[in-house]
Amino acid sequence: MSLDLVLITGMSGSGKSVALHALEDAGYYCVDNLPPELLMPFITLQHEQQAERVAIAMDVRSGVSLPLVPQQLETLRRDGVSLRSLFLDSTTDALVRRYSETRRRHPLSRQESRNDVPETQRVLIQAIELERELLAELRDGADVIDTSIIRPAQLQSYVKMLISAPQSALTLVFESFAFKRGVPLDADYVFDVRMLPNPHYVPTLRPLTGRDEPVIEWLRQHDDVARMYGDIEQFLTRWLDALARDHRSYVTVAIGCTGGQHRSVFLVEQLARGFGERWAALKRHRELDGI
């Protein structure tokens, strides 16, 4: 089958509708909440109609038939379908806050609304944790995007960036972040660079970022920065071939500093440029992209 299929799945309240809209804008024919029993007939129909790009959203609303999906995806891959699976995740605190703001019920919550707020929140947290268990297998085989503290526009940008990446054996995603706002849930590897010299304490460099030439030149003058880059490069170079042989589609490498503005941004830019010579390498800056 000559078909580009994107599967959007993930936690309820994590932004799947936003991601689906981004794919629709990119020219995909989109279907939300397709029952797993209809997946294979639907793909056959799209093939007969010579469709080129299709996006499907599935989640726990599918109920007892959800465990069918992983095997169906393997069958589609064997049939030649170009398949990308994106899993949207968020921290439990972020999901609880979103449900509280919208006053919507979680699809796994069977309790009626009540005035006892602590008890209602306890039931919601239980539903979220149950959902994590039910979706664990789908998460393992997907590229994960942490939507806990990013805006809808950022999510749309990340989704479009991932689907535009070439279908190589392995795609690297380098992501900068600020430790003060938490470690990204989508990280496969996390490197802490807070011990490196900090441009924040240089008044002329403080308002700039790790993408600006004065900051780049300043950081290049410090041997510790070069050693950190070399250590990360050596680690990844040693293990990327093994990850590719393990049929990994995406590997997310998160680089964190205090504010996510200078050191982590600089290293992400340099690593993406260096590894982009051999692998498909993407970059994103969680804090800067949100400005």
Short mmCIF file of C-alpha atoms in Angstrom, two decimals:
data_model
loop_
_atom_site.label_atom_id
_atom_site.label_comp_id
_atom_site.label_asym_id
_atom_site.label_seq_id
_atom_site.Cartn_x
_atom_site.Cartn_y
_atom_site.Cartn_z
CA MET A 1 0.00 0.00 0.00
CA SER A 2 1.32 3.45 -0.92
CA LEU A 3 -0.18 5.31 2.04
CA ASP A 4 1.22 7.73 4.61
CA LEU A 5 -0.64 7.00 7.86
CA VAL A 6 -0.26 8.95 11.10
CA LEU A 7 -1.78 7.53 14.28
CA ILE A 8 -2.46 10.08 17.03
CA THR A 9 -3.04 8.62 20.45
CA GLY A 10 -2.33 9.56 24.04
CA MET A 11 -3.83 10.74 27.29
CA SER A 12 -7.27 12.29 27.34
CA GLY A 13 -6.85 16.04 27.66
CA SER A 14 -3.31 16.03 26.25
CA GLY A 15 -4.17 17.84 23.01
CA LYS A 16 -5.05 15.16 20.46
CA SER A 17 -7.64 17.39 18.79
CA VAL A 18 -5.01 20.13 18.39
CA ALA A 19 -2.59 17.63 16.83
CA LEU A 20 -5.29 16.34 14.49
CA HIS A 21 -6.06 19.89 13.35
CA ALA A 22 -2.37 20.41 12.61
CA LEU A 23 -2.38 17.33 10.40
CA GLU A 24 -5.55 18.45 8.69
CA ASP A 25 -3.84 21.75 7.91
CA ALA A 26 -0.92 19.76 6.48
CA GLY A 27 -3.22 18.04 3.99
CA TYR A 28 -4.11 14.82 5.83
CA TYR A 29 -7.57 13.28 5.72
CA CYS A 30 -8.36 13.06 9.44
CA VAL A 31 -10.65 10.75 11.41
CA ASP A 32 -11.18 11.09 15.15
CA ASN A 33 -12.00 8.20 17.50
CA LEU A 34 -12.02 5.47 14.85
CA PRO A 35 -12.99 2.12 16.47
CA PRO A 36 -10.10 -0.38 16.16
CA GLU A 37 -12.48 -2.91 14.56
CA LEU A 38 -12.84 -0.53 11.62
CA LEU A 39 -9.15 0.31 11.19
CA MET A 40 -8.24 -2.40 8.67
CA PRO A 41 -11.39 -1.98 6.51
CA PHE A 42 -10.88 1.80 6.61
CA ILE A 43 -7.26 1.50 5.41
CA THR A 44 -8.34 -0.87 2.64
CA LEU A 45 -10.96 1.66 1.53
CA GLN A 46 -8.38 4.47 1.52
CA HIS A 47 -6.07 2.31 -0.57
CA GLU A 48 -8.81 1.62 -3.08
CA GLN A 49 -9.51 5.34 -3.30
CA GLN A 50 -5.77 5.98 -3.81
CA ALA A 51 -5.53 8.19 -0.75
CA GLU A 52 -2.03 9.42 0.02
CA ARG A 53 -2.14 10.85 3.54
CA VAL A 54 -4.45 9.82 6.37
CA ALA A 55 -4.41 10.64 10.10
CA ILE A 56 -6.40 8.71 12.70
CA ALA A 57 -6.93 9.50 16.39
CA MET A 58 -7.52 6.63 18.82
CA ASP A 59 -7.63 6.55 22.60
CA VAL A 60 -9.33 4.87 25.56
CA ARG A 61 -12.75 5.76 24.18
CA SER A 62 -12.29 2.67 22.00
CA GLY A 63 -12.92 0.58 25.11
CA VAL A 64 -12.21 -3.15 25.19
CA SER A 65 -11.04 -3.26 21.57
CA LEU A 66 -8.01 -1.00 22.21
CA PRO A 67 -5.60 -3.97 22.71
CA LEU A 68 -6.19 -4.88 19.04
CA VAL A 69 -4.29 -1.81 17.84
CA PRO A 70 -0.60 -2.80 18.31
CA GLN A 71 -0.99 -5.97 16.25
CA GLN A 72 -2.95 -4.08 13.60
CA LEU A 73 -0.14 -1.56 13.31
CA GLU A 74 2.40 -4.32 12.79
CA THR A 75 0.22 -5.81 10.05
CA LEU A 76 -0.03 -2.44 8.31
CA ARG A 77 3.74 -1.99 8.41
CA ARG A 78 4.24 -5.43 6.87
CA ASP A 79 1.75 -4.46 4.15
CA GLY A 80 3.90 -1.49 3.21
CA VAL A 81 1.97 1.32 4.89
CA SER A 82 4.24 4.21 5.90
CA LEU A 83 3.16 4.50 9.52
CA ARG A 84 4.07 7.12 12.12
CA SER A 85 2.66 6.90 15.62
CA LEU A 86 2.53 9.98 17.85
CA PHE A 87 1.65 9.72 21.54
CA LEU A 88 0.66 12.87 23.42
CA ASP A 89 1.39 12.82 27.13
CA SER A 90 1.08 15.21 30.06
CA THR A 91 1.77 15.10 33.76
CA THR A 92 -1.09 14.07 35.99
CA ASP A 93 -1.12 17.54 37.59
CA ALA A 94 -1.48 19.19 34.18
CA LEU A 95 -4.33 16.87 33.19
CA VAL A 96 -6.16 17.41 36.49
CA ARG A 97 -5.85 21.16 36.02
CA ARG A 98 -7.23 21.00 32.48
CA TYR A 99 -10.21 18.89 33.52
CA SER A 100 -10.88 21.25 36.42
CA GLU A 101 -10.80 24.27 34.09
CA THR A 102 -13.07 22.76 31.44
CA ARG A 103 -15.31 20.84 33.90
CA ARG A 104 -15.37 17.91 31.49
CA ARG A 105 -15.50 14.31 32.69
CA HIS A 106 -12.69 11.88 32.02
CA PRO A 107 -13.84 9.06 29.68
CA LEU A 108 -12.88 6.44 32.28
CA SER A 109 -14.61 8.22 35.15
CA ARG A 110 -17.97 6.68 35.99
CA GLN A 111 -18.70 8.95 38.94
CA GLU A 112 -21.28 11.68 38.59
CA SER A 113 -20.28 15.25 39.30
CA ARG A 114 -20.52 16.13 42.98
CA ASN A 115 -19.76 18.99 45.33
CA ASP A 116 -17.10 17.02 47.22
CA VAL A 117 -14.12 18.42 45.30
CA PRO A 118 -11.34 16.37 46.99
CA GLU A 119 -13.20 13.12 46.33
CA THR A 120 -13.95 14.10 42.74
CA GLN A 121 -10.27 14.90 42.18
CA ARG A 122 -9.24 11.57 43.71
CA VAL A 123 -11.50 9.71 41.29
CA LEU A 124 -10.10 11.75 38.38
CA ILE A 125 -6.50 10.90 39.32
CA GLN A 126 -7.42 7.21 39.52
CA ALA A 127 -8.96 7.40 36.05
CA ILE A 128 -5.82 9.08 34.65
CA GLU A 129 -3.52 6.44 36.14
CA LEU A 130 -5.74 3.65 34.77
CA GLU A 131 -5.57 5.29 31.37
CA ARG A 132 -1.76 5.31 31.53
CA GLU A 133 -1.79 1.56 32.13
CA LEU A 134 -4.17 0.89 29.25
CA LEU A 135 -2.12 2.98 26.82
CA ALA A 136 1.34 1.81 27.91
CA GLU A 137 1.89 -0.51 24.95
CA LEU A 138 0.88 2.15 22.42
CA ARG A 139 3.19 4.65 24.12
CA ASP A 140 6.18 2.31 23.91
CA GLY A 141 5.97 2.12 20.12
CA ALA A 142 5.38 5.82 19.45
CA ASP A 143 7.14 9.15 19.37
CA VAL A 144 6.07 10.89 22.58
CA ILE A 145 5.31 14.60 22.82
CA ASP A 146 5.03 16.09 26.30
CA THR A 147 2.27 18.70 26.19
CA SER A 148 2.29 19.52 29.91
CA ILE A 149 3.49 23.13 29.62
CA ILE A 150 3.46 23.92 25.90
CA ARG A 151 0.92 26.06 24.10
CA PRO A 152 -1.38 24.69 21.34
CA ALA A 153 0.63 26.59 18.72
CA GLN A 154 3.81 24.87 19.93
CA LEU A 155 2.13 21.47 19.74
CA GLN A 156 0.97 22.12 16.20
CA SER A 157 4.50 23.14 15.24
CA TYR A 158 6.04 20.02 16.82
CA VAL A 159 3.57 17.71 15.08
CA LYS A 160 4.21 19.29 11.68
CA MET A 161 7.96 19.09 12.28
CA LEU A 162 7.84 15.38 13.11
CA ILE A 163 5.73 14.37 10.13
CA SER A 164 7.93 16.39 7.78
CA ALA A 165 11.05 14.50 8.87
CA PRO A 166 12.32 11.97 6.32
CA GLN A 167 11.31 8.37 6.91
CA SER A 168 14.79 7.24 7.86
CA ALA A 169 15.68 4.31 10.09
CA LEU A 170 16.01 6.67 13.05
CA THR A 171 15.09 10.31 13.71
CA LEU A 172 16.85 12.23 16.48
CA VAL A 173 14.96 14.95 18.33
CA PHE A 174 17.17 17.29 20.36
CA GLU A 175 15.19 19.34 22.89
CA SER A 176 16.34 22.10 25.23
CA PHE A 177 14.45 22.75 28.46
CA ALA A 178 14.61 24.48 31.85
CA PHE A 179 14.91 22.25 34.90
CA LYS A 180 12.93 24.80 36.90
CA ARG A 181 9.89 23.90 34.77
CA GLY A 182 10.39 20.14 34.95
CA VAL A 183 11.99 17.40 32.86
CA PRO A 184 10.12 16.61 29.60
CA LEU A 185 8.11 13.39 29.71
CA ASP A 186 9.07 12.65 26.10
CA ALA A 187 12.82 12.42 26.79
CA ASP A 188 14.60 9.14 26.13
CA TYR A 189 17.89 10.58 27.42
CA VAL A 190 18.37 13.60 29.70
CA PHE A 191 21.64 15.49 30.10
CA ASP A 192 22.06 18.07 32.87
CA VAL A 193 24.35 20.96 31.83
CA ARG A 194 23.69 23.29 34.77
CA MET A 195 27.31 22.93 35.93
CA LEU A 196 28.63 24.69 32.80
CA PRO A 197 29.57 28.40 32.75
CA ASN A 198 26.38 30.46 32.58
CA PRO A 199 26.01 33.43 30.18
CA HIS A 200 23.14 34.63 32.36
CA TYR A 201 25.69 36.27 34.65
CA VAL A 202 27.20 38.31 31.83
CA PRO A 203 24.99 41.43 31.55
CA THR A 204 25.45 41.85 27.80
CA LEU A 205 24.59 38.18 27.15
CA ARG A 206 21.68 37.81 29.59
CA PRO A 207 18.88 38.92 27.18
CA LEU A 208 20.28 36.79 24.34
CA THR A 209 19.89 33.05 23.68
CA GLY A 210 22.10 30.13 22.77
CA ARG A 211 21.29 30.80 19.12
CA ASP A 212 22.87 34.26 19.16
CA GLU A 213 26.45 34.63 17.97
CA PRO A 214 27.83 36.47 21.05
CA VAL A 215 26.57 33.67 23.32
CA ILE A 216 27.89 31.00 20.94
CA GLU A 217 31.36 32.57 20.89
CA TRP A 218 31.39 33.01 24.68
CA LEU A 219 30.47 29.38 25.33
CA ARG A 220 33.01 28.12 22.81
CA GLN A 221 35.75 29.78 24.84
CA HIS A 222 35.12 27.42 27.78
CA ASP A 223 36.74 23.99 27.78
CA ASP A 224 34.01 22.48 29.98
CA VAL A 225 31.40 23.24 27.31
CA ALA A 226 33.49 21.49 24.66
CA ARG A 227 34.01 18.50 26.97
CA MET A 228 30.27 18.23 27.65
CA TYR A 229 29.52 18.32 23.93
CA GLY A 230 32.16 15.66 23.33
CA ASP A 231 30.82 13.38 26.07
CA ILE A 232 27.23 13.58 24.78
CA GLU A 233 28.39 13.09 21.20
CA GLN A 234 30.47 10.06 22.18
CA PHE A 235 27.62 8.46 24.11
CA LEU A 236 25.10 8.90 21.31
CA THR A 237 27.53 7.83 18.60
CA ARG A 238 28.22 4.63 20.51
CA TRP A 239 24.56 3.63 20.93
CA LEU A 240 22.61 5.05 17.99
CA ASP A 241 23.36 2.14 15.67
CA ALA A 242 22.08 -0.27 18.33
CA LEU A 243 18.93 1.81 18.75
CA ALA A 244 18.38 1.80 15.00
CA ARG A 245 18.79 -1.99 14.89
CA ASP A 246 16.15 -2.19 17.63
CA HIS A 247 13.71 -0.60 15.12
CA ARG A 248 13.40 2.66 17.01
CA SER A 249 11.78 5.39 14.92
CA TYR A 250 12.55 8.34 17.18
CA VAL A 251 15.00 9.08 19.99
CA THR A 252 14.50 12.28 22.00
CA VAL A 253 17.59 13.72 23.66
CA ALA A 254 16.76 16.44 26.21
CA ILE A 255 19.42 18.93 27.30
CA GLY A 256 18.54 20.92 30.40
CA CYS A 257 19.94 24.00 32.10
CA THR A 258 18.46 26.37 34.66
CA GLY A 259 16.43 28.63 32.38
CA GLY A 260 16.45 26.81 29.04
CA GLN A 261 17.79 29.91 27.31
CA HIS A 262 21.55 29.74 26.85
CA ARG A 263 23.57 26.57 27.55
CA SER A 264 20.97 23.94 26.67
CA VAL A 265 19.91 25.85 23.57
CA PHE A 266 23.52 26.15 22.39
CA LEU A 267 24.20 22.42 22.82
CA VAL A 268 20.95 21.41 21.11
CA GLU A 269 21.81 23.58 18.12
CA GLN A 270 25.33 22.17 17.89
CA LEU A 271 24.28 18.53 18.37
CA ALA A 272 21.49 18.78 15.81
CA ARG A 273 23.92 20.23 13.30
CA GLY A 274 26.58 17.60 13.98
CA PHE A 275 24.34 14.53 13.98
CA GLY A 276 22.29 15.87 11.08
CA GLU A 277 25.14 14.90 8.77
CA ARG A 278 24.29 11.23 9.23
CA TRP A 279 20.84 10.99 10.84
CA ALA A 280 17.57 12.84 10.46
CA ALA A 281 17.97 15.38 13.27
CA LEU A 282 15.27 17.74 14.53
CA LYS A 283 15.55 20.40 17.21
CA ARG A 284 13.08 22.14 19.47
CA HIS A 285 13.44 24.57 22.35
CA ARG A 286 10.64 24.13 24.86
CA GLU A 287 11.09 27.42 26.65
CA LEU A 288 12.07 29.61 23.68
CA ASP A 289 9.34 28.20 21.43
CA GLY A 290 6.78 29.21 24.02
CA ILE A 291 7.72 32.88 23.98
#
